Amino acid sequence: MISKLHNSDPKIYKFIEQEKKRQQEGLELIPSENYVSSAVLEAMGSILTNKYSEGFPNHRYYGGNPNIDLIELECINRAKKLFHVEHVNVQPYSGSPANFAVYNALLEPGDPITGMNLLDGGHLTHGWKVSATAKFFKSYPYHVKPNGRVDFDELWNIAKEYKPKLIWCGATAYARTIEFEKFSEIADSVNAYLIADISHISGLIVGGVHPSPVPFAHVITTTTHKTLRGPRGAMIMVTKKGIKKDPEIAQKIDKAIFPGLQGGPHNHTTAAIAVALGEAAKPAFKTYAKQIVLNAKTMAAEFTKLGITLVSGGTDNHLMLLDLSKEGSLGAQLEYAMDVAHMTANKNTIPGDLASPYYPSGLRLGTPALTTRGMKEPQMKQIARWIVDIINHIKPYRLPEDKTKRLEFMKTFKKKMDKDVFLKSVAREVMNLTSQYGTNT
Ligand code: DSN
């Protein structure tokens, strides 16, 4: 069947088809990515995008919203039931706006906050220096210890000295269980809000393979497109504990989103979130979440067996962080070489990285997307072996110490890799594997 898009805009159609092919042929190892179902895609691509509906259900600033109200209310109710929370706002455009809305709701400019340092696995919006969150609030980041786990002694000291009004827990490159109870003890001791950003692990929480922050946090934020396997969007949830601390907290969050920060909600996204939440409520999702973690543990064990160092020595969740400092800060080179071999991952800093975020010493890998495709332990071992073969192959290309030489070095490296016979042979093996698996649509 020739699509309407193909007829009306063949150029964009072609680019989309190319991307579809890339997603089908390649191995998606970025831990924050996933493949949505056809049902989620259908809702995302629906006519709901045509409608303005500023405001909230039954309280809109535009007419014609009876159906949008039904969709948003259904989405809210599904989220409340699935996560066991009291209030949910499903309108944030994505994770960063959701987090900024929390600041907007609960703090005054200049208030002190703390979150995990970006280089240690935290998120930009948890107070990293180049983020607006550090411009408008005073940020005192906490770190991980040499063993790769959160340094709670340091966090206690930060809490006592700076009295943060808001503490973030949750991360983007942290392979260990988030110890919500320990964070809540510290937050409660200084009467701070504890905000759990569960973007990476919300699917694992729903699937019962990671503890829930609900008894401990006041507010929870999550994107909906990572392990939760929904569309690109986000939610802000308020717990009983949050309402006990501040009975107005739910209204403050809603007002911070609209009119505080955003305009019209993306109703097509809201509908697709509702569909994804419906899928996540099914028993099969628990099996999926369990397999994500099993796959990650299997892959991590294979890397360790093959001599690769992992930050924190392994994983409890869906991701792992390869520490390639002893191999020569290979993060950027490995990301590129893997791309040539049809494997997508992302270079990442490691705790205490002496290289820069653009040329870091680590590589972040995750299993949610591969697990969606139905891959299991044997495939994880094979993929780890391919990656280690590539690491060994590119080891001679150590990052130059002299920063001014790095750009030129990468240009030459990329040209060589584009024609590299070994990488092409891995790409063929990868395509042979991926041809046996669909992409959830
Ligand atoms: N960009 C997300 C990730 O990849 O983890 C975080 O916002």
Tab-separated table of N, CA and C in Angstrom, residues 186-289:
chain	number	residue	atom	x	y	z
A	186	ILE	N	16.970	11.409	54.894
A	186	ILE	CA	17.768	12.650	54.830
A	186	ILE	C	16.845	13.842	54.522
A	187	ALA	N	15.954	13.670	53.560
A	187	ALA	CA	15.046	14.776	53.204
A	187	ALA	C	14.187	15.162	54.406
A	188	ASP	N	13.646	14.163	55.075
A	188	ASP	CA	12.765	14.460	56.216
A	188	ASP	C	13.528	15.179	57.334
A	189	SER	N	14.819	14.844	57.481
A	189	SER	CA	15.588	15.443	58.587
A	189	SER	C	15.734	16.953	58.420
A	190	VAL	N	15.637	17.456	57.179
A	190	VAL	CA	15.757	18.911	56.973
A	190	VAL	C	14.466	19.485	56.370
A	191	ASN	N	13.396	18.690	56.461
A	191	ASN	CA	12.091	19.132	55.957
A	191	ASN	C	12.116	19.508	54.471
A	192	ALA	N	12.931	18.775	53.700
A	192	ALA	CA	13.014	19.048	52.255
A	192	ALA	C	11.981	18.195	51.507
A	193	TYR	N	11.608	18.665	50.341
A	193	TYR	CA	10.798	17.818	49.457
A	193	TYR	C	11.721	16.764	48.863
A	194	LEU	N	11.268	15.509	48.868
A	194	LEU	CA	12.011	14.472	48.153
A	194	LEU	C	11.289	14.206	46.835
A	195	ILE	N	12.000	14.440	45.747
A	195	ILE	CA	11.413	14.218	44.423
A	195	ILE	C	12.132	13.029	43.784
A	196	ALA	N	11.367	12.014	43.444
A	196	ALA	CA	11.962	10.854	42.778
A	196	ALA	C	11.736	10.985	41.276
A	197	ASP	N	12.833	11.091	40.536
A	197	ASP	CA	12.740	11.100	39.074
A	197	ASP	C	12.980	9.665	38.614
A	198	ILE	N	11.879	8.988	38.291
A	198	ILE	CA	11.980	7.557	37.962
A	198	ILE	C	11.922	7.313	36.446
A	199	SER	N	12.280	8.353	35.693
A	199	SER	CA	12.170	8.242	34.223
A	199	SER	C	12.747	6.943	33.676
A	200	HIS	N	13.941	6.599	34.136
A	200	HIS	CA	14.588	5.405	33.593
A	200	HIS	C	13.935	4.117	34.055
A	201	ILE	N	13.397	4.125	35.249
A	201	ILE	CA	13.010	2.842	35.862
A	201	ILE	C	11.507	2.689	36.071
A	202	SER	N	10.696	3.619	35.527
A	202	SER	CA	9.253	3.523	35.830
A	202	SER	C	8.663	2.193	35.353
A	203	GLY	N	9.148	1.688	34.215
A	203	GLY	CA	8.653	0.393	33.732
A	203	GLY	C	9.071	-0.740	34.663
A	204	LEU	N	10.256	-0.604	35.234
A	204	LEU	CA	10.732	-1.647	36.152
A	204	LEU	C	9.915	-1.618	37.443
A	205	ILE	N	9.536	-0.418	37.876
A	205	ILE	CA	8.733	-0.289	39.100
A	205	ILE	C	7.352	-0.908	38.876
A	206	VAL	N	6.737	-0.546	37.754
A	206	VAL	CA	5.420	-1.111	37.434
A	206	VAL	C	5.514	-2.635	37.309
A	207	GLY	N	6.615	-3.094	36.761
A	207	GLY	CA	6.812	-4.531	36.570
A	207	GLY	C	7.243	-5.260	37.827
A	208	GLY	N	7.434	-4.520	38.911
A	208	GLY	CA	7.747	-5.158	40.195
A	208	GLY	C	9.198	-5.600	40.347
A	209	VAL	N	10.104	-5.074	39.499
A	209	VAL	CA	11.500	-5.495	39.637
A	209	VAL	C	12.412	-4.374	40.152
A	210	HIS	N	11.805	-3.291	40.584
A	210	HIS	CA	12.533	-2.227	41.298
A	210	HIS	C	11.575	-1.700	42.352
A	211	PRO	N	12.084	-1.388	43.575
A	211	PRO	CA	11.177	-0.864	44.606
A	211	PRO	C	10.514	0.444	44.169
A	212	SER	N	9.357	0.708	44.735
A	212	SER	CA	8.621	1.928	44.389
A	212	SER	C	8.979	3.065	45.353
A	213	PRO	N	9.032	4.296	44.830
A	213	PRO	CA	9.311	5.435	45.707
A	213	PRO	C	8.078	5.947	46.439
A	214	VAL	N	6.907	5.383	46.127
A	214	VAL	CA	5.652	5.979	46.620
A	214	VAL	C	5.619	6.186	48.143
A	215	PRO	N	6.061	5.257	48.970
A	215	PRO	CA	5.988	5.524	50.414
A	215	PRO	C	6.967	6.603	50.881
A	216	PHE	N	7.932	6.959	50.061
A	216	PHE	CA	9.047	7.792	50.534
A	216	PHE	C	9.112	9.192	49.922
A	217	ALA	N	8.705	9.312	48.663
A	217	ALA	CA	8.849	10.607	47.977
A	217	ALA	C	7.574	11.422	48.116
A	218	HIS	N	7.709	12.742	47.993
A	218	HIS	CA	6.530	13.617	47.993
A	218	HIS	C	5.956	13.751	46.585
A	219	VAL	N	6.883	13.813	45.637
A	219	VAL	CA	6.490	13.962	44.225
A	219	VAL	C	7.351	13.002	43.403
A	220	ILE	N	6.749	12.487	42.328
A	220	ILE	CA	7.486	11.574	41.449
A	220	ILE	C	7.349	12.092	40.018
A	221	THR	N	8.460	12.165	39.319
A	221	THR	CA	8.362	12.528	37.896
A	221	THR	C	8.847	11.336	37.066
A	222	THR	N	8.280	11.217	35.894
A	222	THR	CA	8.783	10.182	34.979
A	222	THR	C	8.517	10.568	33.531
A	223	THR	N	9.447	10.220	32.677
A	223	THR	CA	9.130	10.255	31.256
A	223	THR	C	8.318	8.992	30.973
A	224	THR	N	7.702	8.968	29.791
A	224	THR	CA	6.836	7.819	29.499
A	224	THR	C	7.389	6.944	28.371
A	225	HIS	N	8.557	7.339	27.849
A	225	HIS	CA	9.042	6.648	26.643
A	225	HIS	C	10.240	5.735	26.882
A	226	LYS	N	10.588	5.513	28.122
A	226	LYS	CA	11.776	4.674	28.351
A	226	LYS	C	11.301	3.246	28.678
A	227	THR	N	11.608	2.758	29.893
A	227	THR	CA	11.176	1.380	30.183
A	227	THR	C	9.650	1.249	30.201
A	228	LEU	N	8.950	2.371	30.350
A	228	LEU	CA	7.473	2.308	30.375
A	228	LEU	C	6.890	2.035	28.979
A	229	ARG	N	7.692	2.281	27.964
A	229	ARG	CA	7.383	1.930	26.569
A	229	ARG	C	6.174	2.664	25.987
A	230	GLY	N	6.071	3.925	26.371
A	230	GLY	CA	5.012	4.748	25.807
A	230	GLY	C	5.571	5.791	24.863
A	231	PRO	N	4.758	6.809	24.535
A	231	PRO	CA	5.229	7.857	23.626
A	231	PRO	C	6.172	8.810	24.363
A	232	ARG	N	6.830	9.674	23.607
A	232	ARG	CA	7.718	10.673	24.203
A	232	ARG	C	6.863	11.674	24.980
A	233	GLY	N	6.874	11.599	26.289
A	233	GLY	CA	6.063	12.477	27.127
A	233	GLY	C	6.484	12.312	28.572
A	234	ALA	N	5.686	12.839	29.495
A	234	ALA	CA	6.068	12.724	30.914
A	234	ALA	C	4.854	12.888	31.814
A	235	MET	N	5.034	12.549	33.077
A	235	MET	CA	3.967	12.700	34.072
A	235	MET	C	4.595	13.198	35.375
A	236	ILE	N	3.783	13.912	36.146
A	236	ILE	CA	4.201	14.285	37.508
A	236	ILE	C	3.157	13.692	38.449
A	237	MET	N	3.631	12.956	39.447
A	237	MET	CA	2.704	12.278	40.355
A	237	MET	C	2.916	12.776	41.781
A	238	VAL	N	1.821	12.861	42.521
A	238	VAL	CA	1.892	13.314	43.916
A	238	VAL	C	1.463	12.153	44.811
A	239	THR	N	2.223	11.927	45.864
A	239	THR	CA	1.938	10.808	46.770
A	239	THR	C	1.142	11.291	47.992
A	240	LYS	N	0.664	10.323	48.780
A	240	LYS	CA	0.001	10.643	50.051
A	240	LYS	C	0.953	11.440	50.936
A	241	LYS	N	2.216	11.005	50.959
A	241	LYS	CA	3.212	11.683	51.779
A	241	LYS	C	3.358	13.159	51.349
A	242	GLY	N	3.274	13.377	50.030
A	242	GLY	CA	3.381	14.739	49.512
A	242	GLY	C	2.222	15.601	49.983
A	243	ILE	N	1.026	15.019	49.925
A	243	ILE	CA	-0.165	15.788	50.324
A	243	ILE	C	-0.148	16.055	51.836
A	244	LYS	N	0.416	15.087	52.583
A	244	LYS	CA	0.510	15.284	54.034
A	244	LYS	C	1.455	16.449	54.341
A	245	LYS	N	2.519	16.523	53.607
A	245	LYS	CA	3.485	17.622	53.843
A	245	LYS	C	2.898	18.953	53.417
A	246	ASP	N	2.161	18.932	52.304
A	246	ASP	CA	1.631	20.169	51.756
A	246	ASP	C	0.282	19.879	51.080
A	247	PRO	N	-0.831	20.145	51.771
A	247	PRO	CA	-2.146	19.796	51.220
A	247	PRO	C	-2.446	20.455	49.871
A	248	GLU	N	-1.729	21.519	49.544
A	248	GLU	CA	-1.966	22.234	48.264
A	248	GLU	C	-1.065	21.736	47.144
A	249	ILE	N	-0.270	20.718	47.423
A	249	ILE	CA	0.815	20.364	46.484
A	249	ILE	C	0.301	19.991	45.084
A	250	ALA	N	-0.824	19.290	45.013
A	250	ALA	CA	-1.332	18.859	43.704
A	250	ALA	C	-1.721	20.083	42.868
A	251	GLN	N	-2.409	21.025	43.487
A	251	GLN	CA	-2.820	22.235	42.760
A	251	GLN	C	-1.581	23.043	42.339
A	252	LYS	N	-0.582	23.058	43.224
A	252	LYS	CA	0.636	23.810	42.879
A	252	LYS	C	1.310	23.199	41.646
A	253	ILE	N	1.342	21.867	41.607
A	253	ILE	CA	1.968	21.194	40.449
A	253	ILE	C	1.172	21.511	39.180
A	254	ASP	N	-0.136	21.388	39.251
A	254	ASP	CA	-0.954	21.661	38.053
A	254	ASP	C	-0.754	23.095	37.567
A	255	LYS	N	-0.776	24.021	38.511
A	255	LYS	CA	-0.612	25.440	38.117
A	255	LYS	C	0.778	25.707	37.551
A	256	ALA	N	1.763	24.966	38.063
A	256	ALA	CA	3.133	25.169	37.564
A	256	ALA	C	3.249	24.712	36.115
A	257	ILE	N	2.471	23.684	35.747
A	257	ILE	CA	2.481	23.232	34.342
A	257	ILE	C	1.688	24.223	33.487
A	258	PHE	N	0.450	24.459	33.884
A	258	PHE	CA	-0.384	25.441	33.180
A	258	PHE	C	-1.147	26.286	34.190
A	259	PRO	N	-1.004	27.579	34.169
A	259	PRO	CA	-0.382	28.420	33.138
A	259	PRO	C	1.100	28.704	33.364
A	260	GLY	N	1.720	28.042	34.352
A	260	GLY	CA	3.084	28.410	34.724
A	260	GLY	C	4.143	28.209	33.668
A	261	LEU	N	4.021	27.134	32.891
A	261	LEU	CA	5.156	26.784	32.041
A	261	LEU	C	4.758	26.431	30.612
A	262	GLN	N	3.641	25.764	30.463
A	262	GLN	CA	3.284	25.227	29.144
A	262	GLN	C	2.011	25.864	28.602
A	263	GLY	N	1.783	25.611	27.312
A	263	GLY	CA	0.520	25.987	26.686
A	263	GLY	C	-0.349	24.756	26.534
A	264	GLY	N	-0.921	24.600	25.335
A	264	GLY	CA	-1.857	23.499	25.108
A	264	GLY	C	-1.220	22.129	25.279
A	265	PRO	N	-1.937	21.233	25.984
A	265	PRO	CA	-1.408	19.879	26.121
A	265	PRO	C	-1.352	19.157	24.779
A	266	HIS	N	-0.432	18.221	24.654
A	266	HIS	CA	-0.310	17.420	23.437
A	266	HIS	C	-1.256	16.233	23.576
A	267	ASN	N	-2.494	16.441	23.141
A	267	ASN	CA	-3.543	15.450	23.412
A	267	ASN	C	-3.284	14.090	22.752
A	268	HIS	N	-2.628	14.123	21.599
A	268	HIS	CA	-2.282	12.844	20.953
A	268	HIS	C	-1.313	12.067	21.839
A	269	THR	N	-0.418	12.794	22.498
A	269	THR	CA	0.522	12.124	23.403
A	269	THR	C	-0.212	11.589	24.632
A	270	THR	N	-1.140	12.401	25.165
A	270	THR	CA	-1.904	11.942	26.337
A	270	THR	C	-2.617	10.624	26.014
A	271	ALA	N	-3.232	10.564	24.840
A	271	ALA	CA	-3.945	9.335	24.462
A	271	ALA	C	-2.966	8.168	24.361
A	272	ALA	N	-1.802	8.443	23.788
A	272	ALA	CA	-0.817	7.358	23.622
A	272	ALA	C	-0.248	6.930	24.986
A	273	ILE	N	-0.112	7.889	25.908
A	273	ILE	CA	0.333	7.509	27.267
A	273	ILE	C	-0.715	6.585	27.884
A	274	ALA	N	-1.989	6.956	27.707
A	274	ALA	CA	-3.061	6.112	28.267
A	274	ALA	C	-2.969	4.688	27.703
A	275	VAL	N	-2.727	4.584	26.397
A	275	VAL	CA	-2.621	3.251	25.778
A	275	VAL	C	-1.428	2.493	26.373
A	276	ALA	N	-0.314	3.196	26.523
A	276	ALA	CA	0.884	2.535	27.079
A	276	ALA	C	0.633	2.092	28.523
A	277	LEU	N	-0.073	2.919	29.282
A	277	LEU	CA	-0.368	2.540	30.672
A	277	LEU	C	-1.276	1.309	30.706
A	278	GLY	N	-2.200	1.261	29.744
A	278	GLY	CA	-3.068	0.081	29.635
A	278	GLY	C	-2.229	-1.166	29.354
A	279	GLU	N	-1.235	-1.023	28.484
A	279	GLU	CA	-0.361	-2.170	28.171
A	279	GLU	C	0.476	-2.562	29.391
A	280	ALA	N	0.940	-1.537	30.106
A	280	ALA	CA	1.817	-1.818	31.269
A	280	ALA	C	1.049	-2.478	32.412
A	281	ALA	N	-0.280	-2.354	32.383
A	281	ALA	CA	-1.086	-2.961	33.458
A	281	ALA	C	-1.326	-4.456	33.212
A	282	LYS	N	-0.960	-4.925	32.027
A	282	LYS	CA	-1.213	-6.342	31.703
A	282	LYS	C	-0.113	-7.236	32.298
A	283	PRO	N	-0.460	-8.484	32.622
A	283	PRO	CA	0.542	-9.390	33.210
A	283	PRO	C	1.803	-9.529	32.357
A	284	ALA	N	1.647	-9.465	31.025
A	284	ALA	CA	2.816	-9.650	30.148
A	284	ALA	C	3.882	-8.591	30.413
A	285	PHE	N	3.469	-7.440	30.910
A	285	PHE	CA	4.454	-6.380	31.139
A	285	PHE	C	5.395	-6.758	32.288
A	286	LYS	N	4.865	-7.494	33.258
A	286	LYS	CA	5.713	-7.944	34.374
A	286	LYS	C	6.802	-8.887	33.851
A	287	THR	N	6.400	-9.769	32.946
A	287	THR	CA	7.370	-10.697	32.346
A	287	THR	C	8.428	-9.894	31.580
A	288	TYR	N	7.956	-8.874	30.877
A	288	TYR	CA	8.874	-8.015	30.105
A	288	TYR	C	9.898	-7.340	31.028
A	289	ALA	N	9.403	-6.745	32.112
A	289	ALA	CA	10.299	-6.014	33.024
A	289	ALA	C	11.334	-6.961	33.643
